[in-house]
Structures are given as structure tokens and as C-alpha cells.
mmCIF file of C-alpha atoms and ligand atoms in Angstrom:
data_model
loop_
_atom_site.group_PDB
_atom_site.id
_atom_site.type_symbol
_atom_site.label_atom_id
_atom_site.label_comp_id
_atom_site.label_asym_id
_atom_site.label_seq_id
_atom_site.Cartn_x
_atom_site.Cartn_y
_atom_site.Cartn_z
ATOM 1 C CA UNK N 595 0.005 -0.005 0.080
ATOM 2 C CA UNK N 596 2.360 2.776 -1.148
ATOM 3 C CA UNK N 597 0.838 6.132 -0.002
ATOM 4 C CA UNK N 598 2.302 8.907 -2.450
ATOM 5 C CA UNK N 599 2.800 12.526 -1.764
ATOM 6 C CA UNK N 600 2.170 14.418 -4.900
ATOM 7 C CA UNK N 601 3.329 17.964 -5.678
ATOM 8 C CA UNK N 602 2.249 20.095 -8.671
ATOM 9 C CA UNK N 603 3.694 23.637 -9.205
ATOM 10 C CA UNK N 604 4.025 23.705 -13.192
ATOM 11 C CA UNK N 605 2.035 26.894 -13.470
ATOM 12 C CA UNK N 606 -0.101 29.098 -11.292
ATOM 13 C CA UNK N 607 -1.511 26.615 -8.893
ATOM 14 C CA UNK N 608 0.550 25.193 -5.980
ATOM 15 C CA UNK N 609 -1.014 21.803 -5.229
ATOM 16 C CA UNK N 610 -0.326 18.836 -2.797
ATOM 17 C CA UNK N 611 -2.129 15.628 -2.494
ATOM 18 C CA UNK N 612 -1.814 12.196 -0.841
ATOM 19 C CA UNK N 613 -3.116 9.222 -2.864
ATOM 20 C CA UNK N 614 -3.052 5.631 -1.686
ATOM 21 C CA UNK N 615 -1.799 2.422 -3.470
ATOM 22 C CA UNK N 616 -5.269 1.814 -4.628
ATOM 23 C CA UNK N 617 -5.579 5.282 -6.137
ATOM 24 C CA UNK N 618 -7.864 6.650 -3.522
ATOM 25 C CA UNK N 619 -7.472 10.328 -3.138
ATOM 26 C CA UNK N 620 -6.956 10.916 0.624
ATOM 27 C CA UNK N 621 -6.190 14.684 0.441
ATOM 28 C CA UNK N 622 -5.972 17.134 -2.812
ATOM 29 C CA UNK N 623 -5.190 20.699 -1.845
ATOM 30 C CA UNK N 624 -4.826 23.660 -4.024
ATOM 31 C CA UNK N 625 -3.644 26.980 -3.410
ATOM 32 C CA UNK N 626 -4.440 29.333 -6.246
ATOM 33 C CA UNK N 627 -2.434 32.419 -7.187
ATOM 34 C CA UNK N 628 -5.080 34.002 -9.127
ATOM 35 C CA UNK N 629 -5.321 37.193 -7.008
ATOM 36 C CA UNK N 630 -1.369 37.574 -7.119
ATOM 37 C CA UNK N 631 -1.437 37.601 -11.054
ATOM 38 C CA UNK N 632 -4.842 39.342 -11.576
ATOM 39 C CA UNK N 633 -3.375 42.980 -11.653
ATOM 40 C CA UNK N 634 -1.043 41.844 -14.488
ATOM 41 C CA UNK N 635 -3.703 40.214 -16.767
ATOM 42 C CA UNK N 636 -1.854 36.747 -17.021
ATOM 43 C CA UNK N 637 0.609 34.684 -15.202
ATOM 44 C CA UNK N 638 3.947 36.272 -14.330
ATOM 45 C CA UNK N 639 6.566 33.354 -14.045
ATOM 46 C CA UNK N 640 8.861 34.985 -11.378
ATOM 47 C CA UNK N 641 5.699 35.747 -9.143
ATOM 48 C CA UNK N 642 4.446 32.278 -9.701
ATOM 49 C CA UNK N 643 7.702 30.675 -8.309
ATOM 50 C CA UNK N 644 7.764 32.919 -5.341
ATOM 51 C CA UNK N 645 4.197 32.078 -4.645
ATOM 52 C CA UNK N 646 4.956 28.348 -4.855
ATOM 53 C CA UNK N 647 7.871 28.929 -2.471
ATOM 54 C CA UNK N 648 5.371 30.477 0.082
ATOM 55 C CA UNK N 649 2.650 27.868 -0.310
ATOM 56 C CA UNK N 650 4.321 24.593 -0.456
ATOM 57 C CA UNK N 651 5.380 24.293 3.117
ATOM 58 C CA UNK N 652 1.990 24.908 4.555
ATOM 59 C CA UNK N 653 0.275 22.476 2.023
ATOM 60 C CA UNK N 654 2.636 19.816 2.533
ATOM 61 C CA UNK N 655 2.039 20.092 6.369
ATOM 62 C CA UNK N 656 -1.711 20.170 5.969
ATOM 63 C CA UNK N 657 -1.761 17.219 3.598
ATOM 64 C CA UNK N 658 0.494 15.031 5.975
ATOM 65 C CA UNK N 659 -1.795 15.793 8.677
ATOM 66 C CA UNK N 660 -5.044 14.859 6.754
ATOM 67 C CA UNK N 661 -3.611 11.725 5.226
ATOM 68 C CA UNK N 662 -4.526 8.309 6.632
ATOM 69 C CA UNK N 663 -1.100 7.230 7.191
ATOM 70 C CA UNK N 664 2.562 7.899 6.430
ATOM 71 C CA UNK N 665 3.625 8.565 2.888
ATOM 72 C CA UNK N 666 6.113 6.370 1.546
ATOM 73 C CA UNK N 667 6.987 7.923 -1.905
ATOM 74 C CA UNK N 668 7.155 11.310 -3.353
ATOM 75 C CA UNK N 669 5.820 12.227 -7.100
ATOM 76 C CA UNK N 670 6.346 15.604 -8.454
ATOM 77 C CA UNK N 671 5.569 17.419 -11.796
ATOM 78 C CA UNK N 672 9.049 17.868 -13.996
ATOM 79 C CA UNK N 673 7.448 19.422 -16.984
ATOM 80 C CA UNK N 674 6.070 20.909 -19.271
ATOM 81 C CA UNK N 675 5.572 24.439 -17.449
ATOM 82 C CA UNK N 676 7.281 27.460 -16.165
ATOM 83 C CA UNK N 677 10.745 26.399 -15.379
ATOM 84 C CA UNK N 678 11.232 28.572 -12.162
ATOM 85 C CA UNK N 679 7.816 27.257 -10.968
ATOM 86 C CA UNK N 680 8.636 23.601 -11.625
ATOM 87 C CA UNK N 681 12.190 23.947 -9.956
ATOM 88 C CA UNK N 682 10.337 25.054 -6.754
ATOM 89 C CA UNK N 683 8.390 21.847 -6.791
ATOM 90 C CA UNK N 684 11.029 19.566 -7.805
ATOM 91 C CA UNK N 685 13.582 20.908 -5.446
ATOM 92 C CA UNK N 686 11.028 20.761 -2.777
ATOM 93 C CA UNK N 687 10.115 17.462 -3.445
ATOM 94 C CA UNK N 688 13.616 16.086 -3.672
ATOM 95 C CA UNK N 689 14.610 17.790 -0.322
ATOM 96 C CA UNK N 690 11.550 16.021 1.345
ATOM 97 C CA UNK N 691 12.404 12.674 -0.262
ATOM 98 C CA UNK N 692 16.015 12.980 0.725
ATOM 99 C CA UNK N 693 15.101 14.042 4.326
ATOM 100 C CA UNK N 694 13.002 11.008 4.829
ATOM 101 C CA UNK N 695 14.844 8.465 2.613
ATOM 102 C CA UNK N 696 11.795 8.128 0.375
ATOM 103 C CA UNK N 697 11.828 7.234 -3.388
ATOM 104 C CA UNK N 698 11.228 10.249 -5.841
ATOM 105 C CA UNK N 699 9.473 10.098 -9.153
ATOM 106 C CA UNK N 700 9.386 12.950 -11.558
ATOM 107 C CA UNK N 701 6.195 13.013 -13.646
ATOM 108 C CA UNK N 702 5.134 14.625 -16.849
ATOM 109 C CA UNK N 703 2.236 17.013 -16.319
ATOM 110 C CA UNK N 704 0.397 15.771 -19.259
ATOM 111 C CA UNK N 705 0.472 12.235 -18.135
ATOM 112 C CA UNK N 706 -1.013 13.357 -14.720
ATOM 113 C CA UNK N 707 -4.053 14.791 -16.710
ATOM 114 C CA UNK N 708 -4.261 11.453 -18.703
ATOM 115 C CA UNK N 709 -4.581 9.587 -15.374
ATOM 116 C CA UNK N 710 -6.896 11.973 -13.843
ATOM 117 C CA UNK N 711 -9.838 10.485 -15.715
ATOM 118 C CA UNK N 712 -9.689 7.333 -13.467
ATOM 119 C CA UNK N 713 -9.727 9.182 -10.144
ATOM 120 C CA UNK N 714 -12.518 10.268 -7.955
ATOM 121 C CA UNK N 715 -12.961 12.379 -4.858
ATOM 122 C CA UNK N 716 -15.333 9.905 -3.126
ATOM 123 C CA UNK N 717 -12.641 7.887 -1.311
ATOM 124 C CA UNK N 718 -13.099 5.111 -3.768
ATOM 125 C CA UNK N 719 -9.962 3.304 -5.482
ATOM 126 C CA UNK N 720 -9.134 4.495 -8.919
ATOM 127 C CA UNK N 721 -10.834 2.769 -11.885
ATOM 128 C CA UNK N 722 -8.516 0.479 -13.919
ATOM 129 C CA UNK N 723 -7.472 1.953 -17.277
ATOM 130 C CA UNK N 724 -9.174 0.360 -20.099
ATOM 131 C CA UNK N 725 -6.903 -1.367 -22.791
ATOM 132 C CA UNK N 726 -7.564 1.190 -25.333
ATOM 133 C CA UNK N 727 -8.714 4.901 -24.835
ATOM 134 C CA UNK N 728 -8.527 7.903 -26.925
ATOM 135 C CA UNK N 729 -7.926 11.083 -24.701
ATOM 136 C CA UNK N 730 -8.310 14.595 -25.281
ATOM 137 C CA UNK N 731 -6.236 16.859 -23.065
ATOM 138 C CA UNK N 732 -7.755 20.466 -23.204
ATOM 139 C CA UNK N 733 -6.282 22.817 -20.794
ATOM 140 C CA UNK N 734 -4.822 26.271 -20.722
ATOM 141 C CA UNK N 735 -1.320 25.350 -22.007
ATOM 142 C CA UNK N 736 -2.344 22.129 -24.269
ATOM 143 C CA UNK N 737 -4.631 20.739 -26.584
ATOM 144 C CA UNK N 738 -3.462 17.179 -27.617
ATOM 145 C CA UNK N 739 -4.965 13.891 -28.485
ATOM 146 C CA UNK N 740 -3.580 10.675 -27.383
ATOM 147 C CA UNK N 741 -4.302 6.951 -28.214
ATOM 148 C CA UNK N 742 -3.604 5.093 -25.240
ATOM 149 C CA UNK N 743 -3.020 1.319 -26.090
ATOM 150 C CA UNK N 744 -2.163 -1.170 -23.589
ATOM 151 C CA UNK N 745 -0.074 1.097 -21.682
ATOM 152 C CA UNK N 746 1.698 2.887 -24.644
ATOM 153 C CA UNK N 747 0.853 6.339 -25.460
ATOM 154 C CA UNK N 748 0.999 8.070 -28.964
ATOM 155 C CA UNK N 749 0.042 11.468 -29.605
ATOM 156 C CA UNK N 750 -2.257 11.689 -32.587
ATOM 157 C CA UNK N 751 -2.578 15.546 -33.041
ATOM 158 C CA UNK N 752 -2.687 18.823 -31.380
ATOM 159 C CA UNK N 753 -3.719 22.333 -31.818
ATOM 160 C CA UNK N 754 -1.915 24.244 -34.439
ATOM 161 C CA UNK N 755 -2.320 27.725 -32.612
ATOM 162 C CA UNK N 756 -4.199 28.300 -29.357
ATOM 163 C CA UNK N 757 -5.110 25.882 -26.812
ATOM 164 C CA UNK N 758 -8.877 25.259 -26.085
ATOM 165 C CA UNK N 759 -8.585 26.976 -22.564
ATOM 166 C CA UNK N 760 -6.488 29.622 -24.046
ATOM 167 C CA UNK N 761 -9.242 30.586 -26.241
ATOM 168 C CA UNK N 762 -11.744 30.751 -23.359
ATOM 169 C CA UNK N 763 -9.026 33.147 -21.495
ATOM 170 C CA UNK N 764 -8.680 35.472 -24.408
ATOM 171 C CA UNK N 765 -12.182 35.769 -25.143
ATOM 172 C CA UNK N 766 -12.926 36.544 -21.552
ATOM 173 C CA UNK N 767 -10.263 39.112 -21.800
ATOM 174 C CA UNK N 768 -11.707 40.964 -24.893
ATOM 175 C CA UNK N 769 -15.159 40.743 -22.867
ATOM 176 C CA UNK N 770 -13.402 42.366 -19.846
ATOM 177 C CA UNK N 771 -13.998 39.552 -17.578
ATOM 178 C CA UNK N 772 -10.576 38.916 -16.380
ATOM 179 C CA UNK N 773 -8.470 35.879 -16.184
ATOM 180 C CA UNK N 774 -8.627 32.889 -16.172
ATOM 181 C CA UNK N 775 -11.760 32.968 -18.479
ATOM 182 C CA UNK N 776 -13.237 29.546 -18.707
ATOM 183 C CA UNK N 777 -15.408 29.502 -15.632
ATOM 184 C CA UNK N 778 -16.594 32.962 -16.126
ATOM 185 C CA UNK N 779 -17.354 32.244 -19.811
ATOM 186 C CA UNK N 780 -19.217 29.157 -18.986
ATOM 187 C CA UNK N 781 -21.330 30.784 -16.199
ATOM 188 C CA UNK N 782 -22.170 33.684 -18.447
ATOM 189 C CA UNK N 783 -22.838 31.261 -21.290
ATOM 190 C CA UNK N 784 -25.537 29.452 -19.217
ATOM 191 C CA UNK N 785 -27.557 32.858 -19.243
ATOM 192 C CA UNK N 786 -27.184 33.320 -23.013
ATOM 193 C CA UNK N 787 -28.492 31.694 -26.195
ATOM 194 C CA UNK N 788 -26.176 29.695 -28.127
ATOM 195 C CA UNK N 789 -27.949 30.225 -31.400
ATOM 196 C CA UNK N 790 -28.404 33.919 -31.417
ATOM 197 C CA UNK N 791 -24.780 34.787 -32.461
ATOM 198 C CA UNK N 792 -23.259 31.943 -34.487
ATOM 199 C CA UNK N 793 -19.454 31.711 -34.722
ATOM 200 C CA UNK N 794 -17.611 29.662 -37.302
ATOM 201 C CA UNK N 795 -16.541 26.033 -36.341
ATOM 202 C CA UNK N 796 -12.931 25.293 -37.471
ATOM 203 C CA UNK N 797 -12.741 21.626 -38.093
ATOM 204 C CA UNK N 798 -9.549 21.839 -40.395
ATOM 205 C CA UNK N 799 -9.814 18.374 -42.264
ATOM 206 C CA UNK N 800 -13.202 17.124 -40.646
ATOM 207 C CA UNK N 801 -11.832 13.970 -39.797
ATOM 208 C CA UNK N 802 -8.274 14.991 -39.102
ATOM 209 C CA UNK N 803 -6.663 14.945 -35.619
ATOM 210 C CA UNK N 804 -5.342 18.609 -35.497
ATOM 211 C CA UNK N 805 -7.387 21.583 -34.486
ATOM 212 C CA UNK N 806 -7.256 25.269 -34.525
ATOM 213 C CA UNK N 807 -8.866 27.622 -31.974
ATOM 214 C CA UNK N 808 -7.319 31.219 -33.110
ATOM 215 C CA UNK N 809 -9.989 31.509 -35.811
ATOM 216 C CA UNK N 810 -12.900 31.434 -33.382
ATOM 217 C CA UNK N 811 -11.060 33.865 -30.970
ATOM 218 C CA UNK N 812 -10.455 36.214 -33.653
ATOM 219 C CA UNK N 813 -14.267 35.803 -35.017
ATOM 220 C CA UNK N 814 -15.394 37.016 -31.568
ATOM 221 C CA UNK N 815 -12.827 39.880 -31.341
ATOM 222 C CA UNK N 816 -14.046 41.076 -34.681
ATOM 223 C CA UNK N 817 -17.846 40.796 -33.682
ATOM 224 C CA UNK N 818 -17.030 42.719 -30.512
ATOM 225 C CA UNK N 819 -15.209 45.544 -32.440
ATOM 226 C CA UNK N 820 -18.194 45.933 -34.897
ATOM 227 C CA UNK N 821 -20.972 45.964 -32.207
ATOM 228 C CA UNK N 822 -19.048 47.807 -29.270
ATOM 229 C CA UNK N 823 -22.204 49.665 -28.264
ATOM 230 C CA UNK N 824 -24.393 46.638 -27.568
ATOM 231 C CA UNK N 825 -21.600 44.406 -25.876
ATOM 232 C CA UNK N 826 -22.886 44.696 -22.510
ATOM 233 C CA UNK N 827 -26.308 43.181 -23.059
ATOM 234 C CA UNK N 828 -25.153 40.835 -25.796
ATOM 235 C CA UNK N 829 -22.298 39.514 -23.481
ATOM 236 C CA UNK N 830 -24.215 36.237 -22.487
ATOM 237 C CA UNK N 831 -25.169 35.380 -26.123
ATOM 238 C CA UNK N 832 -21.584 36.032 -27.367
ATOM 239 C CA UNK N 833 -20.255 33.623 -24.586
ATOM 240 C CA UNK N 834 -22.751 31.069 -25.215
ATOM 241 C CA UNK N 835 -22.192 31.202 -29.229
ATOM 242 C CA UNK N 836 -18.440 30.964 -28.762
ATOM 243 C CA UNK N 837 -18.705 28.246 -26.193
ATOM 244 C CA UNK N 838 -20.914 26.199 -28.403
ATOM 245 C CA UNK N 839 -18.532 26.605 -31.280
ATOM 246 C CA UNK N 840 -15.631 25.194 -29.335
ATOM 247 C CA UNK N 841 -17.666 22.425 -27.726
ATOM 248 C CA UNK N 842 -18.919 21.415 -31.076
ATOM 249 C CA UNK N 843 -15.633 20.909 -32.664
ATOM 250 C CA UNK N 844 -13.980 19.112 -29.397
ATOM 251 C CA UNK N 845 -16.999 16.691 -28.993
ATOM 252 C CA UNK N 846 -17.197 16.011 -32.815
ATOM 253 C CA UNK N 847 -13.606 15.436 -33.151
ATOM 254 C CA UNK N 848 -13.327 13.376 -29.887
ATOM 255 C CA UNK N 849 -16.038 10.982 -31.029
ATOM 256 C CA UNK N 850 -14.658 10.833 -34.592
ATOM 257 C CA UNK N 851 -11.369 9.985 -33.580
ATOM 258 C CA UNK N 852 -12.601 7.208 -31.419
ATOM 259 C CA UNK N 853 -14.493 5.666 -34.425
ATOM 260 C CA UNK N 854 -11.413 6.197 -36.657
ATOM 261 C CA UNK N 855 -9.123 4.370 -34.136
ATOM 262 C CA UNK N 856 -11.722 1.871 -33.341
ATOM 263 C CA UNK N 857 -11.831 2.845 -29.542
ATOM 264 C CA UNK N 858 -14.823 2.462 -27.422
ATOM 265 C CA UNK N 859 -13.383 4.252 -24.574
ATOM 266 C CA UNK N 860 -12.879 8.116 -24.616
ATOM 267 C CA UNK N 861 -11.307 10.398 -21.876
ATOM 268 C CA UNK N 862 -11.680 14.179 -21.637
ATOM 269 C CA UNK N 863 -9.336 15.692 -19.325
ATOM 270 C CA UNK N 864 -7.641 19.109 -18.480
ATOM 271 C CA UNK N 865 -9.024 22.461 -17.191
ATOM 272 C CA UNK N 866 -11.465 22.532 -20.104
ATOM 273 C CA UNK N 867 -13.059 19.155 -19.156
ATOM 274 C CA UNK N 868 -14.745 21.131 -16.211
ATOM 275 C CA UNK N 869 -16.823 22.869 -18.841
ATOM 276 C CA UNK N 870 -20.468 21.455 -18.039
ATOM 277 C CA UNK N 871 -21.824 22.003 -21.733
ATOM 278 C CA UNK N 872 -18.752 20.107 -23.027
ATOM 279 C CA UNK N 873 -19.222 17.245 -20.283
ATOM 280 C CA UNK N 874 -22.970 17.031 -21.487
ATOM 281 C CA UNK N 875 -22.345 17.116 -25.197
ATOM 282 C CA UNK N 876 -19.807 14.515 -25.079
ATOM 283 C CA UNK N 877 -21.686 12.288 -22.800
ATOM 284 C CA UNK N 878 -24.684 12.439 -25.182
ATOM 285 C CA UNK N 879 -22.569 11.955 -28.334
ATOM 286 C CA UNK N 880 -20.766 8.990 -26.644
ATOM 287 C CA UNK N 881 -24.082 7.264 -25.660
ATOM 288 C CA UNK N 882 -25.469 7.321 -29.166
ATOM 289 C CA UNK N 883 -22.332 5.736 -30.261
ATOM 290 C CA UNK N 884 -22.087 3.216 -27.339
ATOM 291 C CA UNK N 885 -18.634 4.461 -26.363
ATOM 292 C CA UNK N 886 -17.691 4.851 -22.658
ATOM 293 C CA UNK N 887 -16.572 8.221 -21.429
ATOM 294 C CA UNK N 888 -14.122 8.989 -18.677
ATOM 295 C CA UNK N 889 -14.089 12.428 -17.126
ATOM 296 C CA UNK N 890 -12.537 13.478 -13.897
ATOM 297 C CA UNK N 891 -14.613 15.256 -10.979
ATOM 298 C CA UNK N 892 -14.592 18.912 -11.791
ATOM 299 C CA UNK N 893 -12.206 19.502 -9.133
ATOM 300 C CA UNK N 894 -9.675 17.195 -10.740
ATOM 301 C CA UNK N 895 -10.028 18.480 -14.195
ATOM 302 C CA UNK N 896 -7.813 21.573 -13.584
ATOM 303 C CA UNK N 897 -4.155 21.249 -12.250
ATOM 304 C CA UNK N 898 -3.989 19.144 -9.067
ATOM 305 C CA UNK N 899 -1.556 16.913 -7.273
ATOM 306 C CA UNK N 900 -3.535 13.947 -6.994
ATOM 307 C CA UNK N 901 -3.158 13.164 -10.696
ATOM 308 C CA UNK N 902 0.654 13.630 -10.190
ATOM 309 C CA UNK N 903 0.801 11.198 -7.286
ATOM 310 C CA UNK N 904 -1.369 8.616 -9.237
ATOM 311 C CA UNK N 905 0.897 8.847 -12.459
ATOM 312 C CA UNK N 906 4.073 8.587 -10.090
ATOM 313 C CA UNK N 907 2.672 5.584 -8.319
ATOM 314 C CA UNK N 908 2.540 3.782 -11.785
ATOM 315 C CA UNK N 909 6.115 4.624 -12.449
ATOM 316 C CA UNK N 910 7.288 3.262 -9.308
ATOM 317 C CA UNK N 911 5.566 -0.022 -9.249
ATOM 318 C CA UNK N 912 7.193 -0.513 -12.760
ATOM 319 C CA UNK N 913 10.637 0.199 -11.116
ATOM 320 C CA UNK N 914 11.127 3.734 -12.474
ATOM 321 C CA UNK N 915 12.386 6.365 -9.904
ATOM 322 C CA UNK N 916 14.211 9.466 -10.361
ATOM 323 C CA UNK N 917 17.453 11.055 -9.239
ATOM 324 C CA UNK N 918 17.225 13.490 -6.430
ATOM 325 C CA UNK N 919 19.137 16.210 -8.818
ATOM 326 C CA UNK N 920 16.588 15.394 -11.554
ATOM 327 C CA UNK N 921 16.042 18.185 -13.940
ATOM 328 C CA UNK N 922 12.765 20.137 -15.180
ATOM 329 C CA UNK N 923 11.782 21.019 -18.636
ATOM 330 C CA UNK N 924 9.405 23.537 -20.260
ATOM 331 C CA UNK N 925 8.166 22.000 -23.399
ATOM 332 C CA UNK N 926 5.868 19.151 -24.296
ATOM 333 C CA UNK N 927 7.821 15.883 -24.687
ATOM 334 C CA UNK N 928 5.277 13.658 -26.620
HETATM 335 O O1 KG4 M 248 -5.532 22.129 -16.848
HETATM 336 P P1 KG4 M 248 -5.530 23.560 -16.236
HETATM 337 O O2 KG4 M 248 -5.890 23.931 -14.868
HETATM 338 O O3 KG4 M 248 -4.068 24.203 -16.533
HETATM 339 C C1 KG4 M 248 -3.341 23.831 -17.648
HETATM 340 O O4 KG4 M 248 -2.570 22.796 -17.604
HETATM 341 O O5 KG4 M 248 -3.281 24.877 -18.457
HETATM 342 O O6 KG4 M 248 -6.390 24.421 -17.286
HETATM 343 C C2 KG4 M 248 -6.708 25.737 -17.174
HETATM 344 C C3 KG4 M 248 -7.626 26.061 -18.404
HETATM 345 C C4 KG4 M 248 -7.681 27.695 -18.555
HETATM 346 O O7 KG4 M 248 -7.459 28.241 -19.624
HETATM 347 C C5 KG4 M 248 -9.120 27.823 -17.948
HETATM 348 O O8 KG4 M 248 -9.750 28.920 -18.506
HETATM 349 C C6 KG4 M 248 -9.821 26.537 -18.392
HETATM 350 O O9 KG4 M 248 -8.872 25.618 -18.279
HETATM 351 N N1 KG4 M 248 -11.082 26.391 -17.815
HETATM 352 C C7 KG4 M 248 -12.070 26.180 -18.463
HETATM 353 C C8 KG4 M 248 -13.263 25.878 -17.468
HETATM 354 N N2 KG4 M 248 -12.664 25.904 -16.214
HETATM 355 C C9 KG4 M 248 -11.371 26.116 -16.518
HETATM 356 N N3 KG4 M 248 -12.574 26.388 -19.779
HETATM 357 C C10 KG4 M 248 -13.787 26.058 -20.049
HETATM 358 N N4 KG4 M 248 -14.759 26.080 -19.271
HETATM 359 C C11 KG4 M 248 -14.710 25.901 -17.873
HETATM 360 N N5 KG4 M 248 -15.570 25.695 -16.900
HETATM 361 ZN ZN1 ZN M 249 -2.685 21.270 -16.679
#
């Protein structure tokens, strides 16, 4: 029963969790830096590192206190992400592991998101990974597809420009709704009509695996420029029309990719998977096609350390651990 301490500091959220050997999430804590970055309209890397340094000791203390037993290994995000922010997490984790003579496992952030679809926050063990799953990671920094086949992982495609979450953030910015934009846009969209203002759907090749979100963001920007005097009362319809366009593309492509790759399991992970319209649309489309959908609970869609702990545990049981001077990386690996 290897209980894992997970640490995640790849961007602007300090997260610490404890997950047991059956994948039960015992504690999952998050300290958001939104307020620190808000005056700058986006994430300031230097500030992110400092905030992680401040938050980690408290979060780790609290997590160890709430855990159901002693931790026996440490898993930490090594990349991709902000170098300074990652270094804070990795060095903290290495020092903790060294001080207690525990094994350390460096984990890829995207791999963490991929594992998250198997986790829950109900105190239940994690689900077994199906043999073949088509998984979409849609977050603020990444939008990529993976075919997970008997433990191997192949990236099938990615966005050619903005990530899906980034398009929510940018549309929120032009609507003056602040950063990050995903949740505010989806709340506003719920008050609007998705059919009143239609934005173009960019499918690229309809059956292909790449996607593009910069066109829709530009379309919304242009609409706002042309209708500047009516934006205030049109904002819910703009948010709703924009959201519907992104959701249509993501859900169509996910189910289409599953059919092309003959997968009857799909997973939807990353911050954008918290979007209720997307969850609903993917679930309905999957039901019609007899495909099983795996989506994490809303609180495990965005960055969290439970997914890092769970991914680290899989490495350790396969005999893979990391050196205490293990390095970090900024760019996506595969
Ligand atoms: O996975 P995540 O926490 O961080 C990255 O790895 O990037 O994802 C954050 C992204 C942000 O762009 C945020 O606006 C988006 O997820 N997001 C949402 C929602 N909640 C968060 N996008 C759409 N609808 C939401 N409800
Ligand atoms: Zn993430």
C-alpha cells in the first residue's frame, strides 16, 4: 500500500495531494495564485515561483496531517511548464524525499492529466485503465489527443495555434471578464442563447486529428469590435455562441477520432473538461455511439496533485524512480 505525496507547481497553482496505493485520493489541496497575478492580466513566471515557495510548506504540512497514514514515496511534476515554478516543486520534493529517505518520481504533467480520468474524490479506489482509450487533454496550455493502447501512449494530433482553454481566456479578456476565463465564460454562457450569435466552427480536415482555435477567438474579437455599443447586453449570447462553437468542434472530433481508431473508450481531461456544456455534449454523443466516457470530477480537471501522485505511483511499481538532482523541462515531450 504505497501512499504517495504528490506535488504540482507547473504553472499558477500550488497543489499537494496524498493518494494511496489503490488510487484513493485521501487529500487534494490547492492554493490558487489568481489574485497575485490578476493585476497583470496573466501569469507572471517570477511571481509564480515566489508564490509556490510560500505555499508549499503549509500545503505539505496540512496534507500530511490529513493523510490516513505515512507517505512512502514522493511524485512531482517535472514539466512541461514554467521553469522557475517547476524548479521550486522539484527541489522541494527532492529535499523532502532525501530527508525521509523516500523514493522520488518525476512525472510529466500531461501524463498526470491523462491519469486523472480514472480518479474520484469519493474515497473510492481509482478505476482500472481500459486497454485502449482515446484521450483529449484540453487545458490552458495544451490541446492534444492521445491514443493510449495497452500502456503505450501515442500523440495523434494537437492544436496548431491556441489551446482550447487559452481561447476561453482570450475571449474573456476581450469581454473584460478577467483571467482565467473558462469558468466565467461558462457561467455567462448559461444565461445566453447559443444560437443567437453563431461563430464559425474550425474543423480543419473534418476527420483529421489537428485543430485550431485562433479563428474562433478572432471571430469573437471582430464581432465585439463591430458591435461595441451593444456588448454589455449581448455578452451572455456572445459567450454562449463562442462556447458552443468550441464544444461542437471538440465533441465532434473526439467521437470521430474514437471511431477512426476503433476505440470504445474516450477520456476528456484538463481544465476545459470542467466545462459543463462540453461534459454534457460529449456524454450525449458517446451514448449514441455506445462509447464509454471517462471524465474526472470537476475538481480534478484543472491542475491538481492527486493526478501527479497517481501517475508517479504507476512509475514506481514499474521500477522507475528519479534521481534527487532530477531536472525540469518547459516544453511538451510527446
Ligand atoms: O489544466 P489547467 O488547470 O491548466 C493547464 O494545464 O493549462 O487548465 C486551465 C484552463 C484555463 O485556460 C481555464 O480558462 C480553462 O482551463 N477552464 C475552463 C473551465 N474551467 C477552466 N474552460 C472552459 N470551461 C470551464 N468551465
Ligand atoms: Zn494542466
